PDB file of C-alpha atoms in Angstrom:
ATOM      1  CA  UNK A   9      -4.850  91.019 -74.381  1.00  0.00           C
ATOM      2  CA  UNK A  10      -5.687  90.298 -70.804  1.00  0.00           C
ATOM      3  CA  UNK A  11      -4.357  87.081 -71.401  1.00  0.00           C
ATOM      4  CA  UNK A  12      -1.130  87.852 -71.984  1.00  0.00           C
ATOM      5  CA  UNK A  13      -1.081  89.258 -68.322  1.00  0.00           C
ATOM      6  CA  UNK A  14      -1.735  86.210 -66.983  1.00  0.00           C
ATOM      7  CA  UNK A  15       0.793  85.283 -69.006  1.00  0.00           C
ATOM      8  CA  UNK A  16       3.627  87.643 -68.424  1.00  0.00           C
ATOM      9  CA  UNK A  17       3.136  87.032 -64.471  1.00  0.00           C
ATOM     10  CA  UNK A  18       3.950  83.248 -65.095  1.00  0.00           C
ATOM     11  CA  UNK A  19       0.606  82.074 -63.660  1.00  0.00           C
ATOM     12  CA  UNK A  20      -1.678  80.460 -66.647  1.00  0.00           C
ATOM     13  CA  UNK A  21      -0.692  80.303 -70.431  1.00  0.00           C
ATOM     14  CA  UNK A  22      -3.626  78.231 -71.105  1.00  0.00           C
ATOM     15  CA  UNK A  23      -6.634  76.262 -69.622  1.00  0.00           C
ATOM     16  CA  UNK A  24      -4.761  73.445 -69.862  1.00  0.00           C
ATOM     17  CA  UNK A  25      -2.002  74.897 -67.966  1.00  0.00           C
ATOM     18  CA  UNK A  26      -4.712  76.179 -65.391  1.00  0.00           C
ATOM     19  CA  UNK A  27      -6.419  72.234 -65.509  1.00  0.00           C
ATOM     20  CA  UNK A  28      -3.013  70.872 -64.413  1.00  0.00           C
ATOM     21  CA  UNK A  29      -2.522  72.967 -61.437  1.00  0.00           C
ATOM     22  CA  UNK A  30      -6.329  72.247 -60.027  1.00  0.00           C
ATOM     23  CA  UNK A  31      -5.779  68.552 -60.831  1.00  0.00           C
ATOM     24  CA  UNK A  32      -1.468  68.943 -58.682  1.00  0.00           C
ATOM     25  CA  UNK A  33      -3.794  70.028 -56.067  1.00  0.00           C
ATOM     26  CA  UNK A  34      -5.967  67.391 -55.882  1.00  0.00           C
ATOM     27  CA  UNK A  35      -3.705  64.617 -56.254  1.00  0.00           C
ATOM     28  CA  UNK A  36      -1.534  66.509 -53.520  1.00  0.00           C
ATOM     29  CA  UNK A  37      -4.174  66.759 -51.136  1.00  0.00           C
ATOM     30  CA  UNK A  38      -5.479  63.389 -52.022  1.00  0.00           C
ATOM     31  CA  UNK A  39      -1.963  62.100 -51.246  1.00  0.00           C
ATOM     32  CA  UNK A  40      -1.637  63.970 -47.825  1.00  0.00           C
ATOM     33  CA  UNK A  41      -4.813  62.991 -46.862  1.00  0.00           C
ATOM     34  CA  UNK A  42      -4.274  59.461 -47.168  1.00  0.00           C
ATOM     35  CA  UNK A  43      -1.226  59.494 -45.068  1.00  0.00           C
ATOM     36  CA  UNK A  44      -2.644  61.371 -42.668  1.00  0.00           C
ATOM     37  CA  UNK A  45      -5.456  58.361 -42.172  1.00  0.00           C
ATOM     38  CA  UNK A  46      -2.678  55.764 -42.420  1.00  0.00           C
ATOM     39  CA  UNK A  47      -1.483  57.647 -39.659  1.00  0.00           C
ATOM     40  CA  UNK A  48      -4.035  57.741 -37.422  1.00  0.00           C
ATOM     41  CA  UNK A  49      -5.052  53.885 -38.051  1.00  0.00           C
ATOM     42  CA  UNK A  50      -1.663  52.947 -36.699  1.00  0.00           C
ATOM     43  CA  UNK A  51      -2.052  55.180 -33.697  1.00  0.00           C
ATOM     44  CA  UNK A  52      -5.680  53.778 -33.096  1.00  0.00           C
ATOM     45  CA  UNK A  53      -4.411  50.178 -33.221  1.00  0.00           C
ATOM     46  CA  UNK A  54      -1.648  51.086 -31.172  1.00  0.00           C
ATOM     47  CA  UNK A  55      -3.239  52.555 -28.387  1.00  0.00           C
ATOM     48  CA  UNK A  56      -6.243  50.134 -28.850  1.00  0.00           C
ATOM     49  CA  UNK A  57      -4.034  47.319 -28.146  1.00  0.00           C
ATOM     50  CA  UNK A  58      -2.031  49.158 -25.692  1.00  0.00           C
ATOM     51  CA  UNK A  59      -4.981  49.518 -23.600  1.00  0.00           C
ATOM     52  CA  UNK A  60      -5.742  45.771 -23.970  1.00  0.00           C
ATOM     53  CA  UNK A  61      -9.237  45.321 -26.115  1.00  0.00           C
ATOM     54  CA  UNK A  62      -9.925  42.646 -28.268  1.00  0.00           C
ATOM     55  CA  UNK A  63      -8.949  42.449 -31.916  1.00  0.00           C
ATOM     56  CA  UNK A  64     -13.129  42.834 -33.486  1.00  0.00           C
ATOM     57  CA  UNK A  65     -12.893  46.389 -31.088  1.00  0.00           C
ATOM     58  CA  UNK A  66      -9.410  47.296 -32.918  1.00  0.00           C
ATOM     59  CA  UNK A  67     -11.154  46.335 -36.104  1.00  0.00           C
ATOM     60  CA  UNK A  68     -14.898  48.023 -35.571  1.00  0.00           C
ATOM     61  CA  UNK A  69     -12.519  51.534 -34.374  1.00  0.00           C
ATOM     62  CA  UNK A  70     -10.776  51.622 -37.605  1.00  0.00           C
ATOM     63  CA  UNK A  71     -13.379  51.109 -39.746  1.00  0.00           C
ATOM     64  CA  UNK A  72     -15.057  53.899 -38.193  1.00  0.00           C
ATOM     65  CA  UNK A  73     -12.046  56.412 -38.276  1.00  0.00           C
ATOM     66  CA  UNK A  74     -11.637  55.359 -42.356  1.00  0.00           C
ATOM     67  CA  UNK A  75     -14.903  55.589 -43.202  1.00  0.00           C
ATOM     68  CA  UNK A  76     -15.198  59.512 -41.382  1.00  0.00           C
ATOM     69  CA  UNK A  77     -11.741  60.432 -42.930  1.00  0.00           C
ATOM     70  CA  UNK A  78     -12.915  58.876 -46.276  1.00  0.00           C
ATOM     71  CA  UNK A  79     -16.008  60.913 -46.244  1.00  0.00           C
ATOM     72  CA  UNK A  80     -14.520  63.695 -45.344  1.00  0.00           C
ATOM     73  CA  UNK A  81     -11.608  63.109 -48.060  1.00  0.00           C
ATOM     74  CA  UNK A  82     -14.591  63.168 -50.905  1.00  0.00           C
ATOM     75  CA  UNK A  83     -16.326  66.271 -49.818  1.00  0.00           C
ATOM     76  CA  UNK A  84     -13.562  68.143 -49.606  1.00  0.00           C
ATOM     77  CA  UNK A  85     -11.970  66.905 -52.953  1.00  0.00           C
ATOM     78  CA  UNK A  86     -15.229  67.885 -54.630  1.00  0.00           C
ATOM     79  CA  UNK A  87     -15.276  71.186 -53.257  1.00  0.00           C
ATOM     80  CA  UNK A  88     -11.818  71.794 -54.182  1.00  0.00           C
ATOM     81  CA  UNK A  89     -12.639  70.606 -57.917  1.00  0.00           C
ATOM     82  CA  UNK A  90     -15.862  73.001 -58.368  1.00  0.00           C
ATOM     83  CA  UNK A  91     -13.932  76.064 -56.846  1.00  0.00           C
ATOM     84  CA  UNK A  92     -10.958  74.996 -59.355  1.00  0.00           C
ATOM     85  CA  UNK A  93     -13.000  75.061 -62.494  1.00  0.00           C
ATOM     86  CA  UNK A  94     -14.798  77.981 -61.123  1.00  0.00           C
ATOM     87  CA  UNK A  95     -10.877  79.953 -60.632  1.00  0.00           C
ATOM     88  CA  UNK A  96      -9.887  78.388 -64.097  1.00  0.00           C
ATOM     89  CA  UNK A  97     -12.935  80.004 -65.424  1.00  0.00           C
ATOM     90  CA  UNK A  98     -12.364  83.412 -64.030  1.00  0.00           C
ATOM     91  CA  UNK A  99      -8.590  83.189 -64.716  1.00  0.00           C
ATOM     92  CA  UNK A 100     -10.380  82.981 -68.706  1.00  0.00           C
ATOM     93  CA  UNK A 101     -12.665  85.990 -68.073  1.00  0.00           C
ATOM     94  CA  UNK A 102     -11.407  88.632 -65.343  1.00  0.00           C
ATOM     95  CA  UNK A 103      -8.570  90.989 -66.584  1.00  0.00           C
ATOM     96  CA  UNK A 104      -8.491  92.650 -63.143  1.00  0.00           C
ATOM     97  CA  UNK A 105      -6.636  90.987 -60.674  1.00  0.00           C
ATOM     98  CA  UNK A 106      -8.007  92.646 -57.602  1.00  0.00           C
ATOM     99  CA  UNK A 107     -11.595  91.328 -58.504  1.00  0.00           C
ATOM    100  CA  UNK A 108     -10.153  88.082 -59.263  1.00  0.00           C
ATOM    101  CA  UNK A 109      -8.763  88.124 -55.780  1.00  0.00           C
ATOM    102  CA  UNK A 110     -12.312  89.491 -54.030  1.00  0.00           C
ATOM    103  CA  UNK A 111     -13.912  86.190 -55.576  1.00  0.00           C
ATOM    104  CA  UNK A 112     -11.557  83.672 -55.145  1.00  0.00           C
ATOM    105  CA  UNK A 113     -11.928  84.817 -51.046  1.00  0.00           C
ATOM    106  CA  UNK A 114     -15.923  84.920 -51.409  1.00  0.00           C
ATOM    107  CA  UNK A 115     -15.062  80.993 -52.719  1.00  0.00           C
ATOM    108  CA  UNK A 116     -13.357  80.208 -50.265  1.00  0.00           C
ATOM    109  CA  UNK A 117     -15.268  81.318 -47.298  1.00  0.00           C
ATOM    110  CA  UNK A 118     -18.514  79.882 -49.479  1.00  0.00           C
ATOM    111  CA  UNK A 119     -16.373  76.643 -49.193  1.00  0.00           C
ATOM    112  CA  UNK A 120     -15.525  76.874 -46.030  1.00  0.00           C
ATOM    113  CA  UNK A 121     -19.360  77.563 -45.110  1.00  0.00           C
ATOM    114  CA  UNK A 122     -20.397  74.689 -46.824  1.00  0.00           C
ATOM    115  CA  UNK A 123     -18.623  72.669 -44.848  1.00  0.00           C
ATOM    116  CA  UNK A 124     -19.659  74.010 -41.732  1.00  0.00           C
ATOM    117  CA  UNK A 125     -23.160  73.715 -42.821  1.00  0.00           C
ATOM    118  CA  UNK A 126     -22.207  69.664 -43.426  1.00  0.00           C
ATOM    119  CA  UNK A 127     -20.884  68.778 -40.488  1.00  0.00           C
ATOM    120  CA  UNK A 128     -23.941  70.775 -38.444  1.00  0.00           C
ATOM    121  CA  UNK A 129     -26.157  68.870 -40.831  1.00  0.00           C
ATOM    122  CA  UNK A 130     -24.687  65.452 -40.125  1.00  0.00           C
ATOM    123  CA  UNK A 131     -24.664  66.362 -36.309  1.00  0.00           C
ATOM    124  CA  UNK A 132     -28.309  66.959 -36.529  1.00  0.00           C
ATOM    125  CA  UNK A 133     -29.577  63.629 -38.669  1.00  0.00           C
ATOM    126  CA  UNK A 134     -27.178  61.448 -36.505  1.00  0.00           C
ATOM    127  CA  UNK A 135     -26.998  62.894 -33.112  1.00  0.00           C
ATOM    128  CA  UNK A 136     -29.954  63.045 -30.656  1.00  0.00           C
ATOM    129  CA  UNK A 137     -30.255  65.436 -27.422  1.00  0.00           C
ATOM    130  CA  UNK A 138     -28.516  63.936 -23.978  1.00  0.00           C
ATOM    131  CA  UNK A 139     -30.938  63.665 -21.103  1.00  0.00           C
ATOM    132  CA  UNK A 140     -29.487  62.469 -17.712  1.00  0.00           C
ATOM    133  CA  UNK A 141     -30.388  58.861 -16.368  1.00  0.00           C
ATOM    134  CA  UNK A 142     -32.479  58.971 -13.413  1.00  0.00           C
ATOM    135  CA  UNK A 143     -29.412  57.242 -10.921  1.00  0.00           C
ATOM    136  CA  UNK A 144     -25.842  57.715 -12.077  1.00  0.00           C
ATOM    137  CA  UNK A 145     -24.550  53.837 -12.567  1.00  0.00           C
ATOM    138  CA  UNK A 146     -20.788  52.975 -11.437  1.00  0.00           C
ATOM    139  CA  UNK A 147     -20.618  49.135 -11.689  1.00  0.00           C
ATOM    140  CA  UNK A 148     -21.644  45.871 -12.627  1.00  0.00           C
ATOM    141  CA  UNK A 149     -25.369  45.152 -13.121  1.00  0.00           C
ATOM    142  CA  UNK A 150     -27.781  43.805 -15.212  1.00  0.00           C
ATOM    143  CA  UNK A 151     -29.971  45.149 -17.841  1.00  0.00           C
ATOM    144  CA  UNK A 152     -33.162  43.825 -19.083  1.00  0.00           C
ATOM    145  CA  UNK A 153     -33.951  43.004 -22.518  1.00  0.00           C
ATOM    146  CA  UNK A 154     -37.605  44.895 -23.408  1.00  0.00           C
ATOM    147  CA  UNK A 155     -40.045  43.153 -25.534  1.00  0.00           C
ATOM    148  CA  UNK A 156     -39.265  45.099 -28.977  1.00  0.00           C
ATOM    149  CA  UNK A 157     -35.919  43.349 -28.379  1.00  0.00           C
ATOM    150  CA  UNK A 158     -36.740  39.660 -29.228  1.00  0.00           C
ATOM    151  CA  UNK A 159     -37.832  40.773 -32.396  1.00  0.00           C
ATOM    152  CA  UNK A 160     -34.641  42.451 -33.163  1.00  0.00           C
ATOM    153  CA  UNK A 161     -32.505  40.649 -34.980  1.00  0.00           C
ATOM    154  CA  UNK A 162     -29.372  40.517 -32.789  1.00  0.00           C
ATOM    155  CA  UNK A 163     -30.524  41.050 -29.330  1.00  0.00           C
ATOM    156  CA  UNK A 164     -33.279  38.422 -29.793  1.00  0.00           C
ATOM    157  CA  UNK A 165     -30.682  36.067 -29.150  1.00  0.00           C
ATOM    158  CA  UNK A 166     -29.626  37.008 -26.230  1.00  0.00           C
ATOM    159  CA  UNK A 167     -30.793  35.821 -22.711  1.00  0.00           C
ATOM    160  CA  UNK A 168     -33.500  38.087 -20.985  1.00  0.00           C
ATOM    161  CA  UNK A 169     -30.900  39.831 -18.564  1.00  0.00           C
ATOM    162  CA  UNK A 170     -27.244  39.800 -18.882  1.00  0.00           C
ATOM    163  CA  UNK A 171     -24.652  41.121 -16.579  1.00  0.00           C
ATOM    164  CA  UNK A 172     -22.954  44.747 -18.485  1.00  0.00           C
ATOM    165  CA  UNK A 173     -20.356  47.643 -17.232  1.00  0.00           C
ATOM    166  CA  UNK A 174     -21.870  51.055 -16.294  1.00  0.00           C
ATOM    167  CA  UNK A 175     -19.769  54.591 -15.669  1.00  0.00           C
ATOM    168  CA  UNK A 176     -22.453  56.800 -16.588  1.00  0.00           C
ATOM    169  CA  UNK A 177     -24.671  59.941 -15.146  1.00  0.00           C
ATOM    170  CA  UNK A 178     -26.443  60.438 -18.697  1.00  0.00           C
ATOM    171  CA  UNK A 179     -28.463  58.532 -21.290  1.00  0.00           C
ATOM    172  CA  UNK A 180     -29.152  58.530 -25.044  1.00  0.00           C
ATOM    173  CA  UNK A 181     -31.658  60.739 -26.150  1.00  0.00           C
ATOM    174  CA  UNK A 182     -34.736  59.204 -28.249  1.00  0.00           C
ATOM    175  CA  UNK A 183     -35.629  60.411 -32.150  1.00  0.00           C
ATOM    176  CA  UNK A 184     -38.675  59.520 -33.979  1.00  0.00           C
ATOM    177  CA  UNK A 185     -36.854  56.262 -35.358  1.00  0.00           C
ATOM    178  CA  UNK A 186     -35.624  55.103 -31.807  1.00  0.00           C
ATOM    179  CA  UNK A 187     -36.518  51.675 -30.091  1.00  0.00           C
ATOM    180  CA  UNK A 188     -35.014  50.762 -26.573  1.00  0.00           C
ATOM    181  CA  UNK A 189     -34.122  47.430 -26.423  1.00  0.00           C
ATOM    182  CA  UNK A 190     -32.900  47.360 -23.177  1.00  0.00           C
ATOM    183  CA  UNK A 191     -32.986  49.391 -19.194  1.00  0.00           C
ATOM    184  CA  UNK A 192     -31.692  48.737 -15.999  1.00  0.00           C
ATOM    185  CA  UNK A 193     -32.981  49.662 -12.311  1.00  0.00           C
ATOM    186  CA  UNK A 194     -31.267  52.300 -12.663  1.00  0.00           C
ATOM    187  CA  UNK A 195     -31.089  53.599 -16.435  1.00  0.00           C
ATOM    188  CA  UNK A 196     -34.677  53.183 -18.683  1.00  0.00           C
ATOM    189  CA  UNK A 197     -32.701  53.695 -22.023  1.00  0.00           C
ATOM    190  CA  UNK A 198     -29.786  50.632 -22.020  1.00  0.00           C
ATOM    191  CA  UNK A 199     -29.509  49.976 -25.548  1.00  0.00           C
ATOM    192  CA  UNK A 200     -31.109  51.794 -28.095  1.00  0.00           C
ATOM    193  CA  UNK A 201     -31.756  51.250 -31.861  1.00  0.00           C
ATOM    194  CA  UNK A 202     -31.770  54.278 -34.427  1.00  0.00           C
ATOM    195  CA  UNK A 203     -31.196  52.440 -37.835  1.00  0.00           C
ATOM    196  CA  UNK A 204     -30.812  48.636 -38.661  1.00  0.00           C
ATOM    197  CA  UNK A 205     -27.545  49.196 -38.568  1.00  0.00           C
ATOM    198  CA  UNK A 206     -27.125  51.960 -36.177  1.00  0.00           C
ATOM    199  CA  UNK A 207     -27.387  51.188 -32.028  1.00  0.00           C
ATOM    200  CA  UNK A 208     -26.865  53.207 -29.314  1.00  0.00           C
ATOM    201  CA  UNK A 209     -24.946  51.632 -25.872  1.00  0.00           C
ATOM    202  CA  UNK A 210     -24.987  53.244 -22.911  1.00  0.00           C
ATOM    203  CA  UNK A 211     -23.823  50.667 -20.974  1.00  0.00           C
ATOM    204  CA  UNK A 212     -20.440  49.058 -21.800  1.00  0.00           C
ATOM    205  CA  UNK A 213     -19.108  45.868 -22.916  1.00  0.00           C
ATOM    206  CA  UNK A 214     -15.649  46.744 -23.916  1.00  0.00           C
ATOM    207  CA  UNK A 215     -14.664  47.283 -20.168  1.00  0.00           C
ATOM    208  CA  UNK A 216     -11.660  45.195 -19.021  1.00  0.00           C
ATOM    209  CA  UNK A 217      -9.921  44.698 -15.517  1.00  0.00           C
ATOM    210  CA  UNK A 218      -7.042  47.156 -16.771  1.00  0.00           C
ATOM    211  CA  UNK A 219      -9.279  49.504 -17.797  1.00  0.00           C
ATOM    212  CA  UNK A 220     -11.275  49.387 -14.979  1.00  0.00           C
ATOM    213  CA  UNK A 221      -7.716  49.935 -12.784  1.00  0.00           C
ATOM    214  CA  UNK A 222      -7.281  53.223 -15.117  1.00  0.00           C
ATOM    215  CA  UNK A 223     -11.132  54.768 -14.820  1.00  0.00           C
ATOM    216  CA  UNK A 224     -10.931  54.440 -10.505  1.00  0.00           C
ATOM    217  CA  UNK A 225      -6.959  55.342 -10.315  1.00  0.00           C
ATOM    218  CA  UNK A 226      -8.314  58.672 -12.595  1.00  0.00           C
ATOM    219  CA  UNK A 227     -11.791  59.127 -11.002  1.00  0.00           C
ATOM    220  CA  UNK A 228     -11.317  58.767  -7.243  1.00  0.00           C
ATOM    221  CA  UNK A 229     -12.809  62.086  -6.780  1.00  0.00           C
ATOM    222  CA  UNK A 230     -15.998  61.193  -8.507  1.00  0.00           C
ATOM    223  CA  UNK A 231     -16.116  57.777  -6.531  1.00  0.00           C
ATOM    224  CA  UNK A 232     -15.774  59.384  -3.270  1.00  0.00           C
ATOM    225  CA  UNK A 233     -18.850  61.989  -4.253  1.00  0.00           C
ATOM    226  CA  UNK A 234     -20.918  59.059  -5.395  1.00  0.00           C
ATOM    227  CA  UNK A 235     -19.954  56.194  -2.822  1.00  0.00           C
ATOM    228  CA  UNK A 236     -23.621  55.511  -0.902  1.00  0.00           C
ATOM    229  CA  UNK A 237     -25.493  55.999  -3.744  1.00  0.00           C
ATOM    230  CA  UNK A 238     -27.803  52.975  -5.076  1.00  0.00           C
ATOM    231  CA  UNK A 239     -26.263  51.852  -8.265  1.00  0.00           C
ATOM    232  CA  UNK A 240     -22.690  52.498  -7.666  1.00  0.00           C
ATOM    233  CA  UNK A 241     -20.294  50.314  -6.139  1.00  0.00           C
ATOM    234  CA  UNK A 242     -17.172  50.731  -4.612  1.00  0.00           C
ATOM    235  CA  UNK A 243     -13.509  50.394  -5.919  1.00  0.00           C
ATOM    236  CA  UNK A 244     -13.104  47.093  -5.064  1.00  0.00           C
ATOM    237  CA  UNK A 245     -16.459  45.570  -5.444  1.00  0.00           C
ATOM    238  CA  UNK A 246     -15.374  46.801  -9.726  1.00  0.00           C
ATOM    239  CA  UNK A 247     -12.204  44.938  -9.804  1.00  0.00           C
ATOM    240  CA  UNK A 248     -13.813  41.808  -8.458  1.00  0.00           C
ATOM    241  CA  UNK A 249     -15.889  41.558 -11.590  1.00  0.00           C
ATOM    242  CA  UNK A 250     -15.744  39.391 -14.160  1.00  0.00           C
ATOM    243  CA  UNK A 251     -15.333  40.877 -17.075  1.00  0.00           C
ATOM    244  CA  UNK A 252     -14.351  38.597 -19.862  1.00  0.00           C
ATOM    245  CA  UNK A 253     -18.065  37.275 -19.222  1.00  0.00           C
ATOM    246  CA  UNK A 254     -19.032  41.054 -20.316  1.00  0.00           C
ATOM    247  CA  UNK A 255     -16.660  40.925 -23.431  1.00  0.00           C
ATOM    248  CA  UNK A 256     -17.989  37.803 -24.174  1.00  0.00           C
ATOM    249  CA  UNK A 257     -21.664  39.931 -24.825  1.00  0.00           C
ATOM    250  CA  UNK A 258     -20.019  42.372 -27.114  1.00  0.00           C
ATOM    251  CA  UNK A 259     -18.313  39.714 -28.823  1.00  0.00           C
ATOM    252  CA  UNK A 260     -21.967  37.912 -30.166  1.00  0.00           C
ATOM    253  CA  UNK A 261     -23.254  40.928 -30.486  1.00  0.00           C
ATOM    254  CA  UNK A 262     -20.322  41.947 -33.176  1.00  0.00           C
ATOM    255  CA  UNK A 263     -20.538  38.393 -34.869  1.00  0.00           C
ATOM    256  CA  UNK A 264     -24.139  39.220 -35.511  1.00  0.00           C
ATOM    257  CA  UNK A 265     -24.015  42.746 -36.349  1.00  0.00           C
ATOM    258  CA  UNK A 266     -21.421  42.133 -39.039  1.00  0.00           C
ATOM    259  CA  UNK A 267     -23.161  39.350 -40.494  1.00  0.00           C
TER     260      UNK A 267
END
């Protein structure tokens, strides 16, 4: 009989009437999802190349922003199919509508929990704590390769010191997997290693002469605090560099990362 309710309001005849909408819903979000990634890959590439990077930076930024989204795209699809069959299922067997109401709210705000408890879990496996560096580094100087770096696989290429962009007052904090593979006279933790695949950078080899321009036009207070101190050099001393030498770095180190 309670059926029939259902029924009479216009909402479910059957399950397979109650199937269809969960599976509109999916293939709605799924569809507004995907333009919403499309989206932001054209604005990453346009204000990637805007700002002047090479094309493996445009590349390695997209990858990253479809991977999240796709991750995120999955998790959320999957939630949205169990609480479906779990609403299809209660459509079946609740004849009051209130108390189909109560626990299709307790669903959602289980959902939305679960997701909350996701993202704090993914902060916590791939974050690490931020410690401060002992001098704040403005500049161009070199870092030294440590001796668990030549037998790393990319770095052990490299030359002992090399010639990298710093703008920092921080450093990466260390987890029980961590290996430095690099410092600086002014910064012990340079480059760090979590996973194979996973390294930390504090310094920076994506800096260009425009961008450069941009950080002192926007940070002239911060310059003028810091100007005297040891590892930080002055305005024009940074747009004297050289920095396609210092793309040049993050260019081998992509070639061998990807490989």
């Amino acid at each position: 009989m309670w059926v029939n309710q259902f029924s009479d309001c216009g909402w479910v005849r059957s399950v397979g009437d109650a199937v269809a909408v969960v599976v509109v819903v999916v293939v709605v979000m799924v569809v507004v999802v995907v333009v919403v990634v499309v989206v932001v890959v054209v604005v990453v590439v346009v204000v990637v190349v805007v700002v002047g990077v090479g094309v493996v930076v445009v590349v390695v930024v997209v990858v990253v922003v479809v991977v999240v989204v796709v991750v995120l795209v999955v998790v959320v699809v999957v939630v949205v199919v169990i609480v479906g069959v779990v609403v299809v299922l209660l459509l079946l067997l609740l004849a009051s509508w209130l108390l189909l109401c109560v626990v299709c709210c307790v669903l959602l705000v289980c959902c939305l929990l679960f997701l909350l408890l996701l993202v704090v879990l993914l902060l916590v496996l791939l974050l690490v704590v931020l410690e401060y560096s002992p001098h704040k580094e403005i500049g161009v100087f070199p870092i030294h390769l440590t001796e668990a770096a030549r037998q790393d696989p990319i770095l052990a290429t490299f030359p002992h010191s090399f010639l990298v962009g710093h703008w920092h007052g921080d450093m990466p904090g260390l987890n029980d997997t961590a290996t430095v593979l690099a410092e600086s006279a002014g910064c012990p933790r340079q480059i760090v290693r979590y996973t194979p695949k996973a390294y930390g950078f504090q310094c920076h080899l994506e800096l260009t002469s425009d961008a450069i321009q941009d950080m002192i036009d926007h940070s002239q207070s911060e310059l003028a605090v810091c100007a005297g101190l040891p590892y930080v050099q002055s305005p024009a001393v940074l747009l004297q560099q050289d920095y396609d030498v210092i793309n040049q770095s993050l260019f081998t180190f992509l070639d061998q990362w990807f490989r």
